[in-house]
Coordinates of C-alpha atoms in Angstrom, one line a residue:
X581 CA 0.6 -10.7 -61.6
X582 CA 3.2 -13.1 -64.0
X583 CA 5.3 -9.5 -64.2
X584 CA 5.3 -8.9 -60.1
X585 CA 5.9 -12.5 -59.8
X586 CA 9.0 -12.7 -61.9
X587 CA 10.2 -9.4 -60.7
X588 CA 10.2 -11.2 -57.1
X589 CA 12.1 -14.2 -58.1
X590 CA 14.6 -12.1 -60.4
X591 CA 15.3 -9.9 -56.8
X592 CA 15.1 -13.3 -54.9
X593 CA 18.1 -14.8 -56.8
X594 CA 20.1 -11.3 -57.1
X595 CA 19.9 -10.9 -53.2
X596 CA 22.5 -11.9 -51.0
X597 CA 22.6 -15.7 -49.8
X598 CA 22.3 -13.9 -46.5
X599 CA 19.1 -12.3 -47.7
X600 CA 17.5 -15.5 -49.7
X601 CA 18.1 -17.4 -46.5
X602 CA 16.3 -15.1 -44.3
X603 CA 13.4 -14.9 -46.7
X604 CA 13.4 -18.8 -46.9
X605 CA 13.6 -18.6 -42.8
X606 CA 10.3 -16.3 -42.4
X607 CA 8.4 -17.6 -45.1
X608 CA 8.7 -20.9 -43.1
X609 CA 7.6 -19.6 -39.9
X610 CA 5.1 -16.9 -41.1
X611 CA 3.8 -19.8 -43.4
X612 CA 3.3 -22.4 -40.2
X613 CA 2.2 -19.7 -38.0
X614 CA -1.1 -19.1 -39.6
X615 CA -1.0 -22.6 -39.8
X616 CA -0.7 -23.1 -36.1
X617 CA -2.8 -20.3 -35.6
X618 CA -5.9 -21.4 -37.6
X619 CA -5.2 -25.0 -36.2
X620 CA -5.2 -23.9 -32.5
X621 CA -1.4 -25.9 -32.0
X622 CA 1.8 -25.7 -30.7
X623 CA 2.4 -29.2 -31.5
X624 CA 4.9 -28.5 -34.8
X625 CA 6.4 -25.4 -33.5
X626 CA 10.1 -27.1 -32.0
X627 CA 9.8 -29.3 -35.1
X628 CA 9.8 -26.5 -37.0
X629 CA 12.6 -24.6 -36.0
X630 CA 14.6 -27.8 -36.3
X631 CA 13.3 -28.1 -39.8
X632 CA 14.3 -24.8 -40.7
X633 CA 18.0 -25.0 -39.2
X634 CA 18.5 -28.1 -41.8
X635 CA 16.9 -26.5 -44.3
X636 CA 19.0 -23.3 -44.5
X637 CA 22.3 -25.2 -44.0
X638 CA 21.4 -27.1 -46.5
X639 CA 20.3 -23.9 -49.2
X640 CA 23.5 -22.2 -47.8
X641 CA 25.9 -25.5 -48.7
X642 CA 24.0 -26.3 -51.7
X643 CA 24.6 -22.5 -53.6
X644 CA 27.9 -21.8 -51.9
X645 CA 29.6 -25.5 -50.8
X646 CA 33.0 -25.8 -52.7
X647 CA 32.9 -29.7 -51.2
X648 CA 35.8 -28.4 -48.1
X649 CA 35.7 -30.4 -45.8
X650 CA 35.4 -27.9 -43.2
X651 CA 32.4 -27.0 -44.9
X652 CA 30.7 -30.3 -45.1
X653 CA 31.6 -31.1 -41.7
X654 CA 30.2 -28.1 -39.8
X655 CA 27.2 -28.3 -42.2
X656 CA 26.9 -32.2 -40.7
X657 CA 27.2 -31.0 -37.6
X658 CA 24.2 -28.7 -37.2
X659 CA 22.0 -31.0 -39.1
X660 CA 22.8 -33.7 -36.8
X661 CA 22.2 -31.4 -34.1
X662 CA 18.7 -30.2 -35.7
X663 CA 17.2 -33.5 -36.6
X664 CA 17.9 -35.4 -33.2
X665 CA 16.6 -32.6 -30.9
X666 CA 13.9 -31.5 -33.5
X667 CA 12.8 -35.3 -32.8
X668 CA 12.9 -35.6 -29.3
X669 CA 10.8 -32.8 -29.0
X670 CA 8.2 -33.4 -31.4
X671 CA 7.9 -37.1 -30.0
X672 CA 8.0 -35.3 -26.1
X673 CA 5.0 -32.7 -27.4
X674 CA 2.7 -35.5 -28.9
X675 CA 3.2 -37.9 -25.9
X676 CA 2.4 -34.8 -23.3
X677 CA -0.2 -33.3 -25.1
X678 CA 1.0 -29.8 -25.0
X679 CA 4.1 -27.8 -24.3
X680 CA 2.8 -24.9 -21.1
X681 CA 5.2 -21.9 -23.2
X682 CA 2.0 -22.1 -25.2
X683 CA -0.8 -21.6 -22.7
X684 CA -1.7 -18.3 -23.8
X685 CA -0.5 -17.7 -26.9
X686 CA -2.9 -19.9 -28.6
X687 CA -5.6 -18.0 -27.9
X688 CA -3.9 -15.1 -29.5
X689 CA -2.8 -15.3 -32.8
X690 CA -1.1 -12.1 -32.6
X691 CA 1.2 -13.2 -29.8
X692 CA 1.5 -16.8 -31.0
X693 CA 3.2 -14.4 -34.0
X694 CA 5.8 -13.3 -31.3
X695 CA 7.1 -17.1 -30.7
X696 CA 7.2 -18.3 -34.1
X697 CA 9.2 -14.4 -35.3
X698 CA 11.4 -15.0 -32.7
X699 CA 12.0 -18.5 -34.1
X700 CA 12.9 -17.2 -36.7
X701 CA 15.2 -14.6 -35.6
X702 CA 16.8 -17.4 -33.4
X703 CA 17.6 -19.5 -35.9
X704 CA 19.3 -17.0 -38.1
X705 CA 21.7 -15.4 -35.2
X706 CA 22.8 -18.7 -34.1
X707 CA 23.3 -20.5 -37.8
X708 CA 24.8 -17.1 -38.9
X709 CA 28.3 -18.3 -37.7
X710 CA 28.2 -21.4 -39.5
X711 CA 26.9 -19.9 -42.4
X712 CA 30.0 -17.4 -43.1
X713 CA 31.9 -20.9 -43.0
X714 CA 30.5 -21.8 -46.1
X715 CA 29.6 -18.8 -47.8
X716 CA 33.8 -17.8 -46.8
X717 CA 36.6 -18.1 -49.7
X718 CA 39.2 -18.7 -47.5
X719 CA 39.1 -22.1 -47.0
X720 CA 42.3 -22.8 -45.3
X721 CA 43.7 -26.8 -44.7
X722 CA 41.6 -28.0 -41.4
X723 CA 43.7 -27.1 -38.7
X724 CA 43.4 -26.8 -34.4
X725 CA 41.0 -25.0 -34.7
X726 CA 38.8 -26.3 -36.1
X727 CA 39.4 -29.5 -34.2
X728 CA 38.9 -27.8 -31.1
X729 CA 35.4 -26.4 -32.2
X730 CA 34.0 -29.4 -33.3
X731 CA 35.2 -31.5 -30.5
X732 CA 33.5 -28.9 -28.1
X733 CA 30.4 -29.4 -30.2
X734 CA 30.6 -33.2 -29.2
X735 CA 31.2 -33.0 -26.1
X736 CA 27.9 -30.2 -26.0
X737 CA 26.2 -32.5 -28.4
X738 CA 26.6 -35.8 -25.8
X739 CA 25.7 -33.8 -22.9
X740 CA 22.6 -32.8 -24.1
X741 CA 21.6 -36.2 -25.6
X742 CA 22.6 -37.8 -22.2
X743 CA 20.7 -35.5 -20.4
X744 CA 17.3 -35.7 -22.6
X745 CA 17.5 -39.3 -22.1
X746 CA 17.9 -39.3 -18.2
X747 CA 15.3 -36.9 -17.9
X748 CA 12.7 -38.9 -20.3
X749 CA 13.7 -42.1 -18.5
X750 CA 12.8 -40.3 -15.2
X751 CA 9.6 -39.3 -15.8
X752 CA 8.4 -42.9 -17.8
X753 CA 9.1 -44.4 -14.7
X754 CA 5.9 -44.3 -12.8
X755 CA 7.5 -44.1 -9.3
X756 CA 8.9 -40.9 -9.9
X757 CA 5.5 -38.9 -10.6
X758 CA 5.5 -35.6 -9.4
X759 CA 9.3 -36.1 -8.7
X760 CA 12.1 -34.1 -9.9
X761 CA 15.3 -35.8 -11.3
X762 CA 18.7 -35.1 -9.1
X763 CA 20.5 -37.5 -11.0
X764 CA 22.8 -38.4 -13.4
X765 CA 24.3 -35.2 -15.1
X766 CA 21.3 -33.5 -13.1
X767 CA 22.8 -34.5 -10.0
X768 CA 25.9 -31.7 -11.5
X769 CA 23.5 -28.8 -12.7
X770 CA 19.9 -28.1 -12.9
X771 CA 19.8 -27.9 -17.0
X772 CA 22.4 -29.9 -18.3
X773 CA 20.5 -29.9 -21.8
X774 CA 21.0 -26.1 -21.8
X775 CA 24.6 -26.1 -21.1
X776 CA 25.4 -28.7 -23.3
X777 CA 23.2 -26.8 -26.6
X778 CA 25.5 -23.5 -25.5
X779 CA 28.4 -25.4 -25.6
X780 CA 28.1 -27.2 -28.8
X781 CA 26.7 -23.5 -30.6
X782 CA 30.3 -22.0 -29.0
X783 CA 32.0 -25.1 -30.8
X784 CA 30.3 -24.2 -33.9
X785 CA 31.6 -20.4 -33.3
X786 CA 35.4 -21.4 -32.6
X787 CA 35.5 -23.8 -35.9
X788 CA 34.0 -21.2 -37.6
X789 CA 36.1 -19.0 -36.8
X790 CA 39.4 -20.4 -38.7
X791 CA 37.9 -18.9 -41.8
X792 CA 36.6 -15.2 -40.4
X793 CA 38.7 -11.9 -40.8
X794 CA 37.7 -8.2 -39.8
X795 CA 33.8 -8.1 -38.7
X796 CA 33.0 -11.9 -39.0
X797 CA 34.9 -12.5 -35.1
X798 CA 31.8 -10.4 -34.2
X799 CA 29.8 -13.1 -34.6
X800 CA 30.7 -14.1 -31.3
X801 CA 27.9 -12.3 -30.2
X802 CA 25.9 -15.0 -32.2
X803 CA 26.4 -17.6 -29.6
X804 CA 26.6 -15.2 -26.6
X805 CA 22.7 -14.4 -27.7
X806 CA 21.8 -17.7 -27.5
X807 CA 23.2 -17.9 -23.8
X808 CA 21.9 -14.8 -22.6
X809 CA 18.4 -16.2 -24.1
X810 CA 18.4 -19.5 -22.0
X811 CA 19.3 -18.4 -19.2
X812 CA 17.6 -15.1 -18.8
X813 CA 14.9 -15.1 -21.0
X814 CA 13.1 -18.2 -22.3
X815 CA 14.8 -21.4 -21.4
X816 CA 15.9 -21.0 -17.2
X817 CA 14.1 -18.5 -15.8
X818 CA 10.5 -20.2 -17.3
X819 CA 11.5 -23.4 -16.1
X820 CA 12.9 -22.6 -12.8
X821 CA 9.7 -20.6 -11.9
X822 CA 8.0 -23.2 -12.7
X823 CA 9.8 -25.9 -10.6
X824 CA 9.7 -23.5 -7.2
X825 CA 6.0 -23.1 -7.8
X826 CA 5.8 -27.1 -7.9
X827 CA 8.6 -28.1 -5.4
X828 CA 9.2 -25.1 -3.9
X829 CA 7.8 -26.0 -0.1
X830 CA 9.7 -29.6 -0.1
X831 CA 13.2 -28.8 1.5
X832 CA 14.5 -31.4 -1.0
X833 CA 13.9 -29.2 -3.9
X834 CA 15.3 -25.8 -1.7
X835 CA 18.5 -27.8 -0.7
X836 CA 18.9 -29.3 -4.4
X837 CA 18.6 -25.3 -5.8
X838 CA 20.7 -24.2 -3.2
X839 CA 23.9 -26.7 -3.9
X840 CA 23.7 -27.5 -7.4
X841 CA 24.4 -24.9 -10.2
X842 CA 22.0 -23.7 -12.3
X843 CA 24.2 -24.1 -15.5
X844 CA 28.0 -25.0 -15.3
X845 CA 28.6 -27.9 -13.4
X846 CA 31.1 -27.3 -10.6
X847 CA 30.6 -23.6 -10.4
X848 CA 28.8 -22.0 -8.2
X849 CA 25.1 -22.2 -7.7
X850 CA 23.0 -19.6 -9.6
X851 CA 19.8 -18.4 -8.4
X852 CA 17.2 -16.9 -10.7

């Protein structure tokens, strides 16, 4: 057992940083997912994956960081991004009780298996941009670039703060039960948060991007995922079913899905 042991850590350290890190990222989610599944909970799961996005930025800068600061920064800049939404969430799940995406996989471990792979997955396609940063040898003097990127992740970054907090203040205020919020940056589309988490991850992409040559601009496709996921997959489409299912006889709710976009405020109204 000592010999298949140190074997595995020998391969482990002789792997790609690419590899380790996506070993580190499964053993983390194939570790809580029996967890969860034994456990009967969905209450950690966002944590998690917020957990996870710190921890292997953190691997990545800590074996490859040369102290750039283009490094450093767009390190910062997902942790940030990690720790305050891996809060919210956690904080929102405990105070509701339970998060509805959930519902059934609990009482099926082998689909609860699904949402905590795909995790996973997630987390490595849209840190994978970031993570060529760091791991890149051409660390050239910060430039528009990258000053363009990160001020798009800002601007994502305070769109999707603003947002959570208008939405949470909405629904602790006890006249508004059963309601949905118009208001604020909801009044301007119907998931702010989600436009402003694509935005920020294409931020990360553009300042990543002043270090990439040859295959590395494919990476594009790294951020384009994560859009394509939200809004056709697991983020919109879920939520928007369920808001026509709650609202969809008031013709409130009809005229606000009608006139407001879906996504990108001021353009065009998107109907899923």
């Amino acid at each position: 057992m000592s010999y298949v042991l140190e074997a595995a850590w020998q391969w482990f350290w002789s792997s790609s940083t690419l590899t380790r890190l996506a070993v580190v990222d499964f053993q983390v989610q194939w570790g809580l997912w029996a967890v969860a599944s034994l456990m009967k909970t969905e209450k950690f799961y966002d944590l998690a994956g917020s957990a996870t996005y710190i921890l292997l930025a953190y691997l990545n800068y800590k074996w490859n960081g040369t102290g750039h600061p283009r490094q450093s920064i767009q390190t910062g800049c997902i942790t940030i991004w990690a720790f305050r939404l891996g809060m919210f969430l956690f904080t929102r799940v405990m105070k509701s009780g339970h998060d509805r995406r959930f519902k059934e996989a609990l009482q099926q471990p082998s689909l609860l298996w699904v949402f905590w792979t795909l995790q996973g997955i997630w987390v490595l396609v849209t840190l994978l941009p970031s993570l060529l940063v760091v791991l890149s040898p051409r660390q050239r003097p910060i430039g528009t670039r990258d000053y363009v990127g990160w001020g798009i992740w800002t601007m994502g970054f305070l769109v999707e703060v603003v947002a959570d907090y208008q939405k949470t203040a909405f629904r602790n205020n006890p006249a508004n039960k059963d309601k949905f919020i118009n208001s604020g940056l909801w009044s301007l589309s119907r998931h702010p948060n989600y436009f402003g988490e694509v935005l920020l991850w294409f931020g990360l992409y553009i300042s990543a991007s002043s270090t990439f040559s040859g295959w590395e601009y494919l990476t594009i496709l790294c951020p384009l995922m994560d859009y394509l996921l939200i809004t056709k997959i697991s983020g919109i489409p879920m939520l928007e079913t369920y808001g026509i299912k709650k609202w969809g006889s008031s013709p409130q709710y009809q005229a606000y899905i009608k006139n407001t976009p879906a996504l990108v405020p001021f353009i065009g109204s998107v109907s899923t």
